[in-house]
Structures are given as structure tokens and as C-alpha cells.
mmCIF file of C-alpha atoms in Angstrom:
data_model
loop_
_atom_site.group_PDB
_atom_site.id
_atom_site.type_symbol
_atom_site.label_atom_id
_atom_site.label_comp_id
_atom_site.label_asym_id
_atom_site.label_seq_id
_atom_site.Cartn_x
_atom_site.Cartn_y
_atom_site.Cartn_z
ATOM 1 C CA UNK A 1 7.997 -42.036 -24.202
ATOM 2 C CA UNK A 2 7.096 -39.311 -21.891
ATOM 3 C CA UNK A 3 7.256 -39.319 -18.222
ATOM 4 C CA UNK A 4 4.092 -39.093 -16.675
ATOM 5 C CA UNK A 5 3.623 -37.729 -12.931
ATOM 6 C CA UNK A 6 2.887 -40.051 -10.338
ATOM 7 C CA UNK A 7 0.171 -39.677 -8.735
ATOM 8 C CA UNK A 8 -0.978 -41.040 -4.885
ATOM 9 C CA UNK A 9 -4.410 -42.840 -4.860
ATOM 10 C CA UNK A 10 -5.766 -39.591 -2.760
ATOM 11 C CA UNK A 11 -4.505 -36.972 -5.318
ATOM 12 C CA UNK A 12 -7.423 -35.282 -8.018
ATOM 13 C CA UNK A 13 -6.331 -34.316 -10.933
ATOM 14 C CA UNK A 14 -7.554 -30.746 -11.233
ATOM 15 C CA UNK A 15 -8.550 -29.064 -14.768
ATOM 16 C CA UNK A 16 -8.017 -25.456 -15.481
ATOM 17 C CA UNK A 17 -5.421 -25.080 -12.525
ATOM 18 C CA UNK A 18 -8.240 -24.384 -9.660
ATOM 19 C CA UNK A 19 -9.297 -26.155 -6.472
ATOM 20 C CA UNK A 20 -12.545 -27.991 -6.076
ATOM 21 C CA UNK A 21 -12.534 -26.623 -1.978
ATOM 22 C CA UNK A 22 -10.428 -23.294 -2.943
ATOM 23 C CA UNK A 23 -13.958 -21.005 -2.632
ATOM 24 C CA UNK A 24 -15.159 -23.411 0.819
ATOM 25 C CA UNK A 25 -11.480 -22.645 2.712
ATOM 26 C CA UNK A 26 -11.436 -18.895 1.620
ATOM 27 C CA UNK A 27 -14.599 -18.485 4.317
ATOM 28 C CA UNK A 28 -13.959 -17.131 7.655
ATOM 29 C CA UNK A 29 -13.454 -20.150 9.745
ATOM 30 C CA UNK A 30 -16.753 -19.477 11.844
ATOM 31 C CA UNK A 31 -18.790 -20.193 8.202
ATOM 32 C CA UNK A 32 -16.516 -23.249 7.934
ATOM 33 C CA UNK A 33 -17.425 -24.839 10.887
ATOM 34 C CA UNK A 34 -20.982 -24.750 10.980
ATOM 35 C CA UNK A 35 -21.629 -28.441 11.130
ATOM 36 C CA UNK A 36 -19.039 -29.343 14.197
ATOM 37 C CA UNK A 37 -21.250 -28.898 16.955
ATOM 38 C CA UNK A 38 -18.830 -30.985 19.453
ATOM 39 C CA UNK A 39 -16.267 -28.106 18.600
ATOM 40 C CA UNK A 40 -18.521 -25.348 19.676
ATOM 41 C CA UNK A 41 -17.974 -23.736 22.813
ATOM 42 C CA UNK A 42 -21.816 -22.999 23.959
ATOM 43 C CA UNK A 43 -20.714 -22.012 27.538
ATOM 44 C CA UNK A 44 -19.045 -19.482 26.410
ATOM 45 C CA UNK A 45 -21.227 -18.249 24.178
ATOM 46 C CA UNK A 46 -24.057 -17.948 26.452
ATOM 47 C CA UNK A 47 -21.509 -15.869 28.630
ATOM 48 C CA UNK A 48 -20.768 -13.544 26.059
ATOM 49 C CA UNK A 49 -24.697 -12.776 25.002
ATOM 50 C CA UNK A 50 -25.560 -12.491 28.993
ATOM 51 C CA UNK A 51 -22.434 -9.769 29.183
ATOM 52 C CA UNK A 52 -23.355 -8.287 25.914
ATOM 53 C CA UNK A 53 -26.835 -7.276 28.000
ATOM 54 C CA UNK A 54 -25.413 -6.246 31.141
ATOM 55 C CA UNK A 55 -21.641 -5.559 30.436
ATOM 56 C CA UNK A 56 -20.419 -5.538 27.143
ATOM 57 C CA UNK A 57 -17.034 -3.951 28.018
ATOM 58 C CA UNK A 58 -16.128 -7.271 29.395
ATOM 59 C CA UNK A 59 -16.661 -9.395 26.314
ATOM 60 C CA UNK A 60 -14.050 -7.333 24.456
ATOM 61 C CA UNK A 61 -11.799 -7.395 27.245
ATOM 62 C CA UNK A 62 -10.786 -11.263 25.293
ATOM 63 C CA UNK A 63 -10.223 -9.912 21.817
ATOM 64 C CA UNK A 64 -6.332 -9.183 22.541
ATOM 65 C CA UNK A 65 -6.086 -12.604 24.143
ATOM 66 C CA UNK A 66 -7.849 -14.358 21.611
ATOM 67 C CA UNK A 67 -5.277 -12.377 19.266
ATOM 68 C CA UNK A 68 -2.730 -13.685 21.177
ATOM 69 C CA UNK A 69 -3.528 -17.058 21.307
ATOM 70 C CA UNK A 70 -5.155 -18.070 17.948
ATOM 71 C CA UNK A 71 -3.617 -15.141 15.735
ATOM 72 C CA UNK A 72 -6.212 -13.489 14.642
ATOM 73 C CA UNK A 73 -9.191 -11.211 15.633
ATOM 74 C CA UNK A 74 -12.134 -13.181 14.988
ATOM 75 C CA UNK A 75 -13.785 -15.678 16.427
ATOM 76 C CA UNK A 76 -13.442 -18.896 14.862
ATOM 77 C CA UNK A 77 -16.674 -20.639 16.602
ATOM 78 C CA UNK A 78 -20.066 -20.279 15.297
ATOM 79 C CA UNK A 79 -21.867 -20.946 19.064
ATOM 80 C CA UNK A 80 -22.920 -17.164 18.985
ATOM 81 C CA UNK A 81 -24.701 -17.242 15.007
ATOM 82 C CA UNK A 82 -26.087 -20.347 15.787
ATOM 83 C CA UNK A 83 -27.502 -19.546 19.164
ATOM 84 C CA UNK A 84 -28.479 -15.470 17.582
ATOM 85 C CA UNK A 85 -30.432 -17.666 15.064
ATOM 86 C CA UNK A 86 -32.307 -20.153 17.280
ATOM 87 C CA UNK A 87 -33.298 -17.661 19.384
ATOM 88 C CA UNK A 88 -34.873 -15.687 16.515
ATOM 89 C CA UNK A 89 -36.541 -19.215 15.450
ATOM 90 C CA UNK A 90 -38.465 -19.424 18.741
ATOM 91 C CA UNK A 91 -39.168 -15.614 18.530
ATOM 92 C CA UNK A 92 -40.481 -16.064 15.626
ATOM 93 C CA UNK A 93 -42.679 -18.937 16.931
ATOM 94 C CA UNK A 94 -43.812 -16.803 19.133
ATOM 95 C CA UNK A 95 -44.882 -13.661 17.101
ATOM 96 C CA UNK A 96 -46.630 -15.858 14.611
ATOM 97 C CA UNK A 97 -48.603 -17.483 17.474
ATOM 98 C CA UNK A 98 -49.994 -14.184 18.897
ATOM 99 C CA UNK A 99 -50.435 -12.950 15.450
ATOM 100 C CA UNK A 100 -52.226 -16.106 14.456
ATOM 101 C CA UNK A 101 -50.019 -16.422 10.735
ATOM 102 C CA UNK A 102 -50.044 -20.243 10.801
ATOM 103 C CA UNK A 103 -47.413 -22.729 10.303
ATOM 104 C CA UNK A 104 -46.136 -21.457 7.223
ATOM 105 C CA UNK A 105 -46.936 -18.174 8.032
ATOM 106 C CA UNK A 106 -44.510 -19.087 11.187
ATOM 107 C CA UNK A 107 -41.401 -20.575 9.035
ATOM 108 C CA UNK A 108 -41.786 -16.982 6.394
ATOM 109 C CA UNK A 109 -41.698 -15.156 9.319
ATOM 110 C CA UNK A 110 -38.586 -17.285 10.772
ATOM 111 C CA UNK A 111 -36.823 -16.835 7.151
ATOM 112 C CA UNK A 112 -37.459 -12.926 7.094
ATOM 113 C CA UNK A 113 -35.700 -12.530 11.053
ATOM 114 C CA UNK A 114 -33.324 -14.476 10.569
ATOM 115 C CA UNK A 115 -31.996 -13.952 6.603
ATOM 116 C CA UNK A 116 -33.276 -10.528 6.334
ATOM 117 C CA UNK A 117 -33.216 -8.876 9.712
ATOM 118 C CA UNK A 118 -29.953 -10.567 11.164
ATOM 119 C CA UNK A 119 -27.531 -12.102 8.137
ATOM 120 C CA UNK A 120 -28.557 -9.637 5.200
ATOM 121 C CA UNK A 121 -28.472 -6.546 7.243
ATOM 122 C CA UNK A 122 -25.411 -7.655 9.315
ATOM 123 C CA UNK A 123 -23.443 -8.396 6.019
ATOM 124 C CA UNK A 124 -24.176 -5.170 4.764
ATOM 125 C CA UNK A 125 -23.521 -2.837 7.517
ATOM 126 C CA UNK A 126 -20.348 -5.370 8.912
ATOM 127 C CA UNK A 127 -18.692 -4.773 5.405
ATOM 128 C CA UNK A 128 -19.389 -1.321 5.474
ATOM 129 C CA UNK A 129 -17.753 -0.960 8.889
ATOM 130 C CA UNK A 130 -14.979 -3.179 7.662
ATOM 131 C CA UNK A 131 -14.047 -0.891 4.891
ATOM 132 C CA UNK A 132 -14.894 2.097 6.633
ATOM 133 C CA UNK A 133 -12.131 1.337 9.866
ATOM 134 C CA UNK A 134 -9.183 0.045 7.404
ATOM 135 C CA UNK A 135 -9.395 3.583 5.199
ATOM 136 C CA UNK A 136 -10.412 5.818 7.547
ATOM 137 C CA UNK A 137 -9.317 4.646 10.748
ATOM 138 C CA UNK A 138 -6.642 2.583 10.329
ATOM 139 C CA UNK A 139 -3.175 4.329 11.947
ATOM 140 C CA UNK A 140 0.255 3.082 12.342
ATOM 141 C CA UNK A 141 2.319 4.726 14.660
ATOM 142 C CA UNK A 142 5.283 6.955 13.386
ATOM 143 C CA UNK A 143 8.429 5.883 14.049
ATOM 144 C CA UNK A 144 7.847 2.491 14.943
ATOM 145 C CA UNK A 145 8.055 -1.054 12.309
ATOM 146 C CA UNK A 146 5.178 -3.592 12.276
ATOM 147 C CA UNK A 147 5.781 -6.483 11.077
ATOM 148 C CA UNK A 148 2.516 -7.354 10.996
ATOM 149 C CA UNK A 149 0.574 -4.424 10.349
ATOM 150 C CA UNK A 150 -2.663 -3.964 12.128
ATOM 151 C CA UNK A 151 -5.778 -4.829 9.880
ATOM 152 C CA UNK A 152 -9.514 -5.088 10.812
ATOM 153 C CA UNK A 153 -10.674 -8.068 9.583
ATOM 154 C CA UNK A 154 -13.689 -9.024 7.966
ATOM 155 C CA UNK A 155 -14.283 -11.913 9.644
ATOM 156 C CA UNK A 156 -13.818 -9.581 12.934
ATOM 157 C CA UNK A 157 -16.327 -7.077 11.911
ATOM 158 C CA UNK A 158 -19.379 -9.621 11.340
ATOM 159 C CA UNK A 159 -18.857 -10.672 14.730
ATOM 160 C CA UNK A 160 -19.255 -7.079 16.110
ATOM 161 C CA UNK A 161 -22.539 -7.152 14.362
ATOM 162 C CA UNK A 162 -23.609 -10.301 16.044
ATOM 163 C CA UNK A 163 -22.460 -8.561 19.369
ATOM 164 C CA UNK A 164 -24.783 -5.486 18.756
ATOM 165 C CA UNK A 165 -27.623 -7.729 17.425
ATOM 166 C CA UNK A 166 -28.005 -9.441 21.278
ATOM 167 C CA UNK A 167 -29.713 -6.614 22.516
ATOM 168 C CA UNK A 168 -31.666 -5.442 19.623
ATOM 169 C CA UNK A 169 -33.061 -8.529 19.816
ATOM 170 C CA UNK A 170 -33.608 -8.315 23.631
ATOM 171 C CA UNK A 171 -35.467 -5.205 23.510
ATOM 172 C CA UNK A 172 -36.941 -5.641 19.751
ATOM 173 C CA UNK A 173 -37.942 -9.377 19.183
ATOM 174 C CA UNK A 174 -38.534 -10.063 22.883
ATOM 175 C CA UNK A 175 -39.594 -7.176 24.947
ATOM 176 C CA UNK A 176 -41.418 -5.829 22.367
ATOM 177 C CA UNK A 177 -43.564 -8.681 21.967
ATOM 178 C CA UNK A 178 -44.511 -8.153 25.892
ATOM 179 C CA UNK A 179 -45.636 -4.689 25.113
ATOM 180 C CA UNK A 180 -46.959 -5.493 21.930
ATOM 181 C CA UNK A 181 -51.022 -4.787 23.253
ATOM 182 C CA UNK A 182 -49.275 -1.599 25.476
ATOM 183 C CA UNK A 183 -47.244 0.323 22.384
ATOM 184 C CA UNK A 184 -49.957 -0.171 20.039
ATOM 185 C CA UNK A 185 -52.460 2.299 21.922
ATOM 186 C CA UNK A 186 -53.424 5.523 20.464
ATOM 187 C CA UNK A 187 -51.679 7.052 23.812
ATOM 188 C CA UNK A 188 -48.969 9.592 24.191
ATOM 189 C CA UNK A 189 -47.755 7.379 26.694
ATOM 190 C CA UNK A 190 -47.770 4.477 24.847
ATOM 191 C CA UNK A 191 -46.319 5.899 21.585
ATOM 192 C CA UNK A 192 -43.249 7.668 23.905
ATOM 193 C CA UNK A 193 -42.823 3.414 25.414
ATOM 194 C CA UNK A 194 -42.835 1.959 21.799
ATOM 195 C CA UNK A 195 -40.702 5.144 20.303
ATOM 196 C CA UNK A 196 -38.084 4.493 23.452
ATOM 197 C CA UNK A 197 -37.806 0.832 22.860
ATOM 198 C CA UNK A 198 -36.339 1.255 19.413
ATOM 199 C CA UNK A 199 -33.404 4.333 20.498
ATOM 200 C CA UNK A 200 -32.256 2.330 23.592
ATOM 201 C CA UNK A 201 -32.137 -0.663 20.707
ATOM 202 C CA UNK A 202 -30.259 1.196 18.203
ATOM 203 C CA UNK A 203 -28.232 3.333 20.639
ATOM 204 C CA UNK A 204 -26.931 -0.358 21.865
ATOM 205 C CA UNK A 205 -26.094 -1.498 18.766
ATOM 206 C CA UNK A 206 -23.975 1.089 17.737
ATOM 207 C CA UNK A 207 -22.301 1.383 21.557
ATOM 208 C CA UNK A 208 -21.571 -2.378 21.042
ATOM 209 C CA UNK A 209 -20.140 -1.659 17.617
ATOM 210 C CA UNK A 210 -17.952 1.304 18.924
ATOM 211 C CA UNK A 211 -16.713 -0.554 21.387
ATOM 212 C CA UNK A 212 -16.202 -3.546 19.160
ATOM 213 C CA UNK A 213 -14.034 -1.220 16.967
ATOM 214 C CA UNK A 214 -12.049 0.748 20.030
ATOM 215 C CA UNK A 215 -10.935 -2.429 21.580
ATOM 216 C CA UNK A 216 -8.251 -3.063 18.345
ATOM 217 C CA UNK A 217 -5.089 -1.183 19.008
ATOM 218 C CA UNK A 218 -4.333 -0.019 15.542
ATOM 219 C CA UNK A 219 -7.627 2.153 15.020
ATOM 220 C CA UNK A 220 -8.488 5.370 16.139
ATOM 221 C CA UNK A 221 -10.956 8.204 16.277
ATOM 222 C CA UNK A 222 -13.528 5.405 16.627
ATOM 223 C CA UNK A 223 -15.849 7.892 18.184
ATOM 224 C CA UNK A 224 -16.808 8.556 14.510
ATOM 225 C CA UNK A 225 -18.422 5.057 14.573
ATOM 226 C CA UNK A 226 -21.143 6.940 17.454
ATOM 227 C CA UNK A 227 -22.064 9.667 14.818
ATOM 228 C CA UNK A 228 -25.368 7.878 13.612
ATOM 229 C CA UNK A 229 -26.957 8.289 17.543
ATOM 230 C CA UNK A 230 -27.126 11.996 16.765
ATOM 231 C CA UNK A 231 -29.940 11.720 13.794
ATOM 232 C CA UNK A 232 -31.050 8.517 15.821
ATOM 233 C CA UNK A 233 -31.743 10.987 18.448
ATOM 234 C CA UNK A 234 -33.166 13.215 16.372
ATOM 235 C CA UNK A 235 -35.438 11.332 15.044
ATOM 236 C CA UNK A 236 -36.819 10.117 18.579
ATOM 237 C CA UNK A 237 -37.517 13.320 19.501
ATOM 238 C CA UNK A 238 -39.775 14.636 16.326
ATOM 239 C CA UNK A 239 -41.350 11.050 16.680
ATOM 240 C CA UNK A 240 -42.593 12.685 19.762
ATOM 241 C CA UNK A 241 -45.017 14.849 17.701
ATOM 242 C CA UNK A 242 -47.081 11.443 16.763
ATOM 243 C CA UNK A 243 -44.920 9.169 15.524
ATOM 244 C CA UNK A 244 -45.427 5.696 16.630
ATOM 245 C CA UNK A 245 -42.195 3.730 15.440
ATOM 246 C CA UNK A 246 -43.073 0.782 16.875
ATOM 247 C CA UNK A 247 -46.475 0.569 15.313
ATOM 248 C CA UNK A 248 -45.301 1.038 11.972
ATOM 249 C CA UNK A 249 -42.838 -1.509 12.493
ATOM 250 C CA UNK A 250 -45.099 -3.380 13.213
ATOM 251 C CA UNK A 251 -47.322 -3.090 10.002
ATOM 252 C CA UNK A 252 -44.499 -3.859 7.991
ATOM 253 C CA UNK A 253 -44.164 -7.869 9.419
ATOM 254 C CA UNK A 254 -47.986 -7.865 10.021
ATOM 255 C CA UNK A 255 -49.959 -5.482 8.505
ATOM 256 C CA UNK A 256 -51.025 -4.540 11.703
#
């Protein structure tokens, strides 16, 4: 008779060698723990977005102690997504009540900020930066051993993104509403506001990322990471000719 394996009333017996949770542990821990609000740190959070806006040197000024203390790079709470994606809920609110788009007009719009504008985009451009800083900018220094080499994680990089996000959506999804019946006008004036809005926006979200990036030890020449503000600028300036950015924005959400 063959001996069969004892197993403990908790165990599964698991076909084809996998593991039912295998895919749900290989997310980065801030996915993970969605759900377990009492484990969020909100205070915290709300530090870190008001210092993002005024000082964002500061908020990296943790990311070698959080190294030091939880081993690895990231953060591991999701207080800063979920707080990012209320606040783009109640912008959203708010556009589709001056626009007049209705309740479900309201919940598309909602959808499109935060899947589109914030996840979507922030997946593509964190995993671009991601790959980017570990072949390009990744260093060790000669003559010395590691014995655990310096690696940007991915995990790491998505929260960069969030970081730069805070005050795109300051000036973007906030301000931007405020001046919505000002950067509209067929004015100079008015088109050099609306055109203004968007580089200070961009030009933050790539200082946040550069700075995200500089803070980790084991990269360098992460001034590359600035290169985008020069056809950023660029493109401010010919917008000067009679190019009202923030009106064609605009038209894209609203038709405006």
C-alpha cells in the first residue's frame, strides 16, 4: 500500500504545482493592502502631499530611513493613492457640476481622472522610469562589494509618480477649475495664464520625479530625468503665438 502524505485540516491540495494567492502576494505591498484602512497612516500622508506643494525636498529626506527601517524603498501604505484618488473624485464632482454633465456624466468623468489621467498614465511613465534608472543610471562604485546591490524598484518608482501627480493636480484639476471662465477668453492675457498653468504643472512633475530619483544613492546623472522641461519649454513659448493649451484641454473632457 502506498504512503500517502498527511495533510493538516488548513493545507489545499494544489494542482499543476501553482499557488491560488502566488499572483495576489507578487503585488507591491501598497496594492496589497488596499482594504486595511486601520493600517493606513493618513497623518502622514496628508504631510507628505502638503510638503510635496511647498517643499518636496523634505518628503524624500525619509526614503533612506524608510530603507533603513522596513528594507526597502517603497512605501508600503496606500494613504497617498487612496487620498490622490478621492481627491480626484470630488474634483471631478466638481467639474461635472459647473459643466452641467449629470450624474453619470459625473461618475465617467470620475473613471477617466482617476483610471486614465492618474493610474494608466502613472503606470506607464513609472515603468518607463523604472527601466530607464536600472540600465542607464544604475552605478556601483569601483572598488567597493555590495552585498546588496542597489536596485530601483518598481514599487519605488510608482510612488514617485504619485509624488509628482500632487501638484499637477493642484494647479490642473483645482486651480484650473478657478480660472476656468478667465483662461478660456480670446485674450493674450488669458491664453499666456492658461498656457503658464500647464509648464509650472509639468515642470513640477518632472522636478518631483528628479528628485524622487536623486535621493537613491546608487543612481546617477539623474539630471537626465530634467531633459523633457527643455521641449516642455519650448513648447510654452511657440504656444505664445496663439496657442491656448488650456482651452484645448479643455475640449478634450468637455467639448468645450
Amino acid at each position: 500500500m502506498p504512503i500517502l502524505p498527511v495533510l493538516s485540516s488548513g493545507s489545499r491540495v494544489l494542482t499543476g504545482g501553482g499557488d491560488p494567492s502566488g499572483g495576489w502576494t507578487r503585488l507591491p505591498p501598497i496594492f496589497r493592502r488596499m482594504l486595511r484602512f486601520q493600517h493606513m497612516d493618513f497623518e502622514l500622508a496628508l504631510w507628505q502631499l502638503t510638503y510635496l506643494c511647498i517643499a518636496p525636498r523634505k518628503v524624500y529626506k525619509q526614503v533612506y530611513y524608510h530603507k533603513q527601517t522596513h528594507n526597502t524603498w517603497a512605501r508600503n501604505d496606500p494613504a497617498m493613492l487612496l487620498l490622490i484618488s478621492g481627491a480626484l473624485g470630488l474634483a471631478s464632482a466638481a467639474w461635472s457640476i459647473v459643466y452641467q454633465l449629470g450624474a453619470l456624466g459625473g461618475i465617467r468623468l470620475a473613471l477617466v481622472m482617476i483610471f486614465r489621467d492618474f493610474i494608466f498614465t502613472g503606470l506607464i511613465l513609472c515603468s518607463f522610469f523604472w527601466f530607464m534608472s536600472n540600465r542607464l543610471l544604475n552605478h556601483t562604485q569601483p572598488g567597493t562589494v555590495q552585498t546588496d546591490p542597489g536596485k530601483v524598484e518598481w514599487a519605488y518608482a510608482f510612488d514617485v509618480h504619485c509624488n509628482g501627480f500632487v501638484p499637477v493636480f493642484l494647479l490642473l484639476y483645482v486651480i484650473q477649475l478657478i480660472l476656468v471662465p478667465i483662461i478660456t477668453q480670446e485674450r493674450w492675457v488669458c491664453l499666456l495664464l492658461g498656457n503658464f498653468l500647464y509648464l509650472v504643472a509639468l515642470t513640477q512633475y518632472f522636478y518631483i520625479t528628479y528628485l524622487g530619483y536623486n535621493a537613491l544613492p546608487f543612481l546617477v546623472r539623474t539630471e537626465v530625468i530634467l531633459l523633457p522641461l527643455i521641449p516642455i519649454l519650448t513648447g510654452f513659448i511657440a504656444s505664445l503665438l496663439g496657442v491656448n493649451v488650456a482651452r484645448r484641454a479643455l475640449s478634450l473632457y468637455f467639448g468645450a
